Short mmCIF file of C-alpha atoms and ligand atoms in Angstrom, two decimals:
data_model
loop_
_atom_site.label_atom_id
_atom_site.label_comp_id
_atom_site.label_asym_id
_atom_site.label_seq_id
_atom_site.Cartn_x
_atom_site.Cartn_y
_atom_site.Cartn_z
CA MET A 14 7.65 -81.90 54.25
CA THR A 15 9.55 -85.64 53.78
CA GLU A 16 8.40 -87.43 51.28
CA LEU A 17 6.40 -89.83 53.65
CA ASP A 18 4.63 -86.61 54.64
CA THR A 19 3.94 -85.55 51.36
CA HIS A 20 2.37 -88.72 50.24
CA ARG A 21 0.26 -89.11 53.59
CA ALA A 22 -0.68 -86.08 52.54
CA ASN A 23 -1.78 -86.63 49.34
CA ASN A 24 -3.46 -90.02 50.40
CA GLY A 25 -5.64 -87.51 53.88
CA SER A 26 -6.80 -85.96 51.35
CA ILE A 27 -10.27 -87.14 50.44
CA ALA A 28 -11.81 -86.11 47.01
CA MET A 29 -14.88 -86.13 48.39
CA ALA A 30 -18.03 -85.92 45.74
CA ILE A 31 -21.40 -83.85 47.16
CA VAL A 32 -23.92 -85.86 44.85
CA ALA A 33 -27.02 -83.36 44.96
CA VAL A 34 -30.30 -85.41 44.50
CA ALA A 35 -32.17 -82.91 43.06
CA ASN A 36 -35.78 -82.58 40.93
CA GLN A 37 -38.23 -79.71 41.46
CA LYS A 38 -40.74 -81.80 40.84
CA GLY A 39 -41.33 -83.55 44.22
CA GLY A 40 -42.45 -87.02 44.89
CA VAL A 41 -40.03 -88.06 41.96
CA GLY A 42 -38.04 -90.26 44.68
CA LYS A 43 -34.58 -87.65 45.84
CA THR A 44 -35.84 -88.95 48.70
CA THR A 45 -35.72 -92.79 48.69
CA VAL A 46 -33.06 -92.91 46.36
CA THR A 47 -30.73 -90.47 48.49
CA MET A 48 -31.68 -92.77 51.23
CA GLN A 49 -31.48 -96.35 49.49
CA VAL A 50 -27.94 -95.31 47.24
CA ALA A 51 -26.18 -94.36 50.35
CA ALA A 52 -26.75 -97.53 52.29
CA GLU A 53 -25.21 -99.53 49.55
CA LEU A 54 -21.81 -96.81 48.95
CA SER A 55 -22.27 -96.54 52.39
CA ARG A 56 -20.73 -100.08 51.87
CA ARG A 57 -17.92 -99.11 50.77
CA HIS A 58 -17.45 -95.12 51.27
CA ARG A 59 -17.82 -92.99 53.97
CA VAL A 60 -20.71 -91.41 53.45
CA LEU A 61 -22.84 -88.60 54.63
CA VAL A 62 -26.62 -87.44 53.79
CA VAL A 63 -27.41 -83.94 54.63
CA ASP A 64 -30.76 -82.81 54.29
CA VAL A 65 -31.84 -79.44 53.34
CA ASP A 66 -36.02 -79.74 52.63
CA ARG A 67 -38.22 -77.97 54.80
CA GLN A 68 -39.73 -81.70 55.38
CA GLN A 69 -37.20 -83.72 56.47
CA SER A 70 -38.71 -86.55 55.16
CA THR A 71 -34.62 -88.20 55.99
CA VAL A 72 -34.71 -87.65 59.29
CA TRP A 73 -37.86 -88.69 59.31
CA TRP A 74 -37.15 -91.66 57.62
CA ALA A 75 -34.22 -92.29 59.40
CA GLU A 76 -36.65 -92.02 63.00
CA ASN A 77 -38.81 -94.75 61.93
CA ALA A 78 -35.82 -97.02 61.49
CA SER A 79 -34.46 -99.45 64.64
CA ASP A 80 -31.49 -99.98 63.67
CA ARG A 81 -28.83 -97.01 63.05
CA MET A 82 -28.06 -95.86 59.69
CA PRO A 83 -24.69 -97.17 58.34
CA PHE A 84 -23.87 -92.96 57.20
CA ASP A 85 -23.85 -89.98 59.16
CA PHE A 86 -26.39 -88.17 58.55
CA ALA A 87 -27.14 -83.98 58.46
CA GLY A 88 -30.86 -82.92 59.16
CA SER A 89 -32.00 -79.76 58.62
CA GLN A 90 -28.64 -78.32 57.59
CA HIS A 91 -28.46 -74.65 55.59
CA PRO A 92 -27.03 -75.45 52.61
CA ASN A 93 -24.38 -73.38 52.99
CA MET A 94 -22.72 -76.48 55.21
CA LEU A 95 -22.23 -77.71 52.53
CA SER A 96 -18.80 -75.34 51.01
CA ARG A 97 -17.57 -75.76 54.58
CA LEU A 98 -17.98 -79.39 54.95
CA ARG A 99 -15.13 -79.13 52.01
CA GLU A 100 -13.15 -76.79 53.53
CA LEU A 101 -12.62 -78.77 56.76
CA ARG A 102 -11.56 -81.63 54.51
CA ALA A 103 -14.58 -83.46 56.45
CA ASP A 104 -13.74 -87.26 56.16
CA TYR A 105 -16.88 -88.03 53.46
CA GLU A 106 -15.90 -89.75 50.21
CA LEU A 107 -19.42 -89.66 49.07
CA VAL A 108 -22.26 -86.75 50.45
CA LEU A 109 -25.87 -87.44 49.72
CA VAL A 110 -27.65 -83.91 49.78
CA ASP A 111 -31.48 -84.94 49.20
CA THR A 112 -33.51 -81.29 48.27
CA PRO A 113 -35.83 -79.91 47.74
CA GLY A 114 -39.29 -81.44 45.31
CA SER A 115 -40.69 -77.38 45.29
CA LEU A 116 -40.66 -74.24 43.73
CA GLU A 117 -40.49 -72.42 46.50
CA ASP A 118 -36.93 -73.15 48.10
CA THR A 119 -35.15 -73.14 44.86
CA ALA A 120 -32.98 -70.15 47.04
CA VAL A 121 -32.04 -73.72 48.68
CA LEU A 122 -31.27 -75.74 45.78
CA GLU A 123 -29.09 -73.23 44.19
CA THR A 124 -27.45 -73.12 47.05
CA VAL A 125 -26.88 -76.85 47.18
CA LEU A 126 -26.03 -77.16 43.57
CA ASP A 127 -23.73 -73.84 43.66
CA ALA A 128 -21.41 -77.01 45.72
CA ALA A 129 -22.37 -80.10 44.33
CA ASP A 130 -19.97 -81.97 42.16
CA TYR A 131 -22.65 -83.72 40.11
CA ALA A 132 -26.50 -83.42 39.76
CA LEU A 133 -28.86 -87.13 40.09
CA VAL A 134 -32.13 -85.78 39.39
CA PRO A 135 -34.68 -89.31 39.37
CA VAL A 136 -37.87 -88.37 37.14
CA THR A 137 -40.32 -90.90 36.94
CA PRO A 138 -42.53 -92.03 33.86
CA GLU A 139 -45.70 -89.42 34.05
CA PRO A 140 -45.97 -86.98 30.84
CA LEU A 141 -46.68 -84.34 33.56
CA ALA A 142 -43.03 -85.31 35.30
CA VAL A 143 -41.31 -83.75 31.82
CA GLU A 144 -41.32 -80.10 32.35
CA PRO A 145 -40.53 -79.44 35.43
CA THR A 146 -37.57 -81.88 34.90
CA LEU A 147 -36.67 -80.63 32.24
CA ARG A 148 -36.99 -76.93 33.56
CA THR A 149 -34.84 -78.58 36.13
CA LEU A 150 -31.71 -79.15 33.91
CA SER A 151 -31.97 -75.98 32.04
CA ARG A 152 -32.58 -73.33 34.50
CA LEU A 153 -30.63 -74.31 37.56
CA ILE A 154 -27.69 -77.81 36.59
CA GLU A 155 -26.70 -76.18 32.83
CA PRO A 156 -25.99 -72.62 33.46
CA ARG A 157 -24.01 -74.83 35.90
CA GLN A 158 -22.45 -76.92 34.10
CA LEU A 159 -22.57 -78.81 36.53
CA ARG A 160 -22.31 -82.84 35.61
CA HIS A 161 -25.23 -85.15 36.01
CA GLY A 162 -27.90 -87.35 34.85
CA VAL A 163 -31.03 -88.32 34.96
CA VAL A 164 -32.56 -91.97 37.14
CA LEU A 165 -35.66 -93.39 36.15
CA ASN A 166 -38.17 -94.15 38.86
CA ARG A 167 -40.57 -96.15 39.39
CA ILE A 168 -40.86 -97.88 36.16
CA ASP A 169 -43.14 -100.74 36.30
CA PRO A 170 -42.00 -103.63 33.88
CA ARG A 171 -45.76 -104.60 33.70
CA VAL A 172 -47.07 -101.50 31.64
CA PRO A 173 -45.15 -102.96 27.91
CA ASN A 174 -42.02 -101.23 26.67
CA GLN A 175 -42.59 -98.36 29.31
CA LEU A 176 -38.29 -98.58 29.63
CA GLU A 177 -38.26 -98.04 26.57
CA THR A 178 -40.16 -95.77 25.89
CA TRP A 179 -39.18 -93.66 28.22
CA GLN A 180 -35.44 -94.53 28.01
CA ARG A 181 -36.01 -92.97 24.54
CA LEU A 182 -37.92 -89.95 25.31
CA LEU A 183 -34.67 -89.11 27.46
CA ASP A 184 -32.12 -89.77 24.99
CA SER A 185 -33.23 -88.61 21.51
CA ASP A 186 -35.87 -86.78 21.85
CA LEU A 187 -34.89 -84.48 24.93
CA GLY A 188 -31.24 -85.50 24.57
CA VAL A 189 -30.54 -85.75 28.31
CA PRO A 190 -27.24 -87.50 29.96
CA ARG A 191 -29.04 -91.12 31.61
CA LEU A 192 -27.94 -92.80 33.84
CA GLU A 193 -28.06 -96.94 32.39
CA SER A 194 -29.51 -98.38 36.18
CA TYR A 195 -32.59 -97.68 36.41
CA LEU A 196 -35.18 -98.02 39.79
CA ARG A 197 -38.36 -100.12 39.61
CA GLN A 198 -41.36 -99.40 41.02
CA TYR A 199 -41.74 -101.97 44.40
CA LYS A 200 -43.82 -102.17 47.55
CA VAL A 201 -40.22 -102.75 49.67
CA GLN A 202 -39.69 -99.04 47.96
CA ALA A 203 -43.08 -97.16 48.96
CA ASP A 204 -43.00 -99.15 52.49
CA ALA A 205 -39.39 -97.78 52.97
CA PRO A 206 -39.55 -94.86 54.92
CA VAL A 207 -42.74 -95.71 57.01
CA LEU A 208 -40.72 -99.07 57.91
CA GLY A 209 -37.40 -96.94 58.77
CA GLN A 210 -36.00 -99.57 55.57
CA LEU A 211 -33.04 -99.66 53.58
CA VAL A 212 -32.96 -102.50 50.54
CA THR A 213 -29.36 -102.92 52.27
CA THR A 214 -30.47 -104.90 55.35
CA LEU A 215 -33.75 -106.93 54.15
CA ARG A 216 -33.12 -110.52 54.26
CA ARG A 217 -32.10 -111.08 50.74
CA ASN A 218 -35.72 -113.17 48.80
CA ARG A 219 -38.15 -113.18 45.92
CA ARG A 220 -40.42 -109.73 47.17
CA THR A 221 -36.46 -107.83 48.01
CA GLU A 222 -34.23 -109.11 45.49
CA GLY A 223 -35.54 -106.84 42.60
CA PRO A 224 -35.41 -103.48 44.68
CA ILE A 225 -31.83 -104.53 46.42
CA ALA A 226 -30.85 -105.10 42.23
CA ASP A 227 -31.26 -102.15 41.61
CA ILE A 228 -29.97 -100.10 43.93
CA ALA A 229 -27.25 -101.81 44.29
CA ALA A 230 -26.76 -101.11 40.22
CA ILE A 231 -27.05 -97.04 40.87
CA GLY A 232 -24.49 -97.39 43.22
CA ARG A 233 -21.52 -98.79 40.98
CA GLU A 234 -22.61 -96.56 37.84
CA LEU A 235 -22.39 -93.87 40.07
CA GLU A 236 -18.97 -95.01 41.53
CA GLN A 237 -18.51 -94.20 37.91
CA LEU A 238 -19.38 -92.03 37.02
CA LEU A 239 -17.88 -90.02 40.05
CA SER A 240 -14.78 -90.92 39.75
CA PRO A 241 -13.93 -93.72 36.49
CA GLU A 242 -9.80 -93.87 37.14
CA LEU A 243 -11.50 -95.54 40.51
CA ALA A 244 -13.94 -97.81 39.08
CA GLY A 245 -13.17 -101.25 39.82
CA THR A 246 -10.41 -100.61 42.68
CA TRP A 247 -14.08 -100.33 45.35
N1 ATP B 329 -39.14 -97.11 43.22
C1 ATP B 329 -40.61 -96.62 44.32
N2 ATP B 329 -40.50 -97.76 44.07
C2 ATP B 329 -42.42 -98.03 45.50
N3 ATP B 329 -42.87 -96.28 45.37
C3 ATP B 329 -41.48 -95.70 45.43
C4 ATP B 329 -40.74 -95.85 44.54
N4 ATP B 329 -39.72 -94.57 44.55
C5 ATP B 329 -40.30 -93.83 45.39
N5 ATP B 329 -41.47 -94.07 46.30
C6 ATP B 329 -42.49 -93.70 47.17
O1 ATP B 329 -43.20 -92.38 45.69
C7 ATP B 329 -43.60 -91.35 47.25
C8 ATP B 329 -41.90 -90.11 46.95
O2 ATP B 329 -40.66 -90.37 46.85
P1 ATP B 329 -39.84 -89.72 47.15
O3 ATP B 329 -40.66 -89.15 48.63
O4 ATP B 329 -39.10 -90.73 47.42
O5 ATP B 329 -39.66 -88.10 46.73
P2 ATP B 329 -38.91 -87.04 46.39
O6 ATP B 329 -38.90 -86.25 45.10
O7 ATP B 329 -38.48 -86.59 47.89
O8 ATP B 329 -40.45 -86.13 47.37
P3 ATP B 329 -40.72 -84.82 47.36
O9 ATP B 329 -40.28 -84.02 46.22
O10 ATP B 329 -41.66 -84.44 47.97
O11 ATP B 329 -39.58 -84.53 48.60
C9 ATP B 329 -43.30 -92.20 48.55
O12 ATP B 329 -44.21 -92.44 49.48
C10 ATP B 329 -42.25 -93.60 48.04
O13 ATP B 329 -42.14 -94.33 49.21
MG1 MG B 330 -37.71 -85.91 49.32
#
């Protein structure tokens, strides 16, 4: 192999990162985070979204869209395809996997976590979300020594101290790793699946600037977490 070939081979082997968006608590925003963050990251990276949830919410979301999704999309996939994806050295820098939020599908979730490089764990500021989230972390994520971060979703800025209270709960009381960035509760986010919308294609105005900024911040933080040495050069 010549020096040039070696150089090509190194550049050709893309360091793919598989991110599992996971929480066994239902309705905390896994599908929302998967789709919106995938759209944001697809501005700078080749992104694949994989849906292994029986509900196939991302497929439904995509079908409601008038435009093509800005990322590649693999709905109704068997989770085993994730390990094959890496063997094939498929041409993606980031793979986001939307996973089921029910205990019945634990086997599917475990297969995804086995293949993942990082677990992004959305959680809503509700007392009832805490226990299932901690169980997901302690039973499924921590035993795999899988890097992970909890991301707060549906923060309501009108509720005094809600953000600070939940940040403190995660940091001090529960001691779980957390993303600095978080998602606020917005009608734009609630309407997005049925309208097939992604915040990246919305016109920026008073109604949309909040959700656009939230998703942009999570995208940037995830890039840093996945590739500190590359942060800033993207
Ligand atoms: N930041 C937000 N602001 C407003 N609505 C939100 C926000 N995040 C999620 N939602 C809404 O909350 C509901 C649940 O979100 P989502 O479907 O993303 O959760 P999930 O974890 O994927 O649920 P499941 O466990 O059923 O798969 C959806 O109707 C979604 O539109
Ligand atoms: Mg979902």
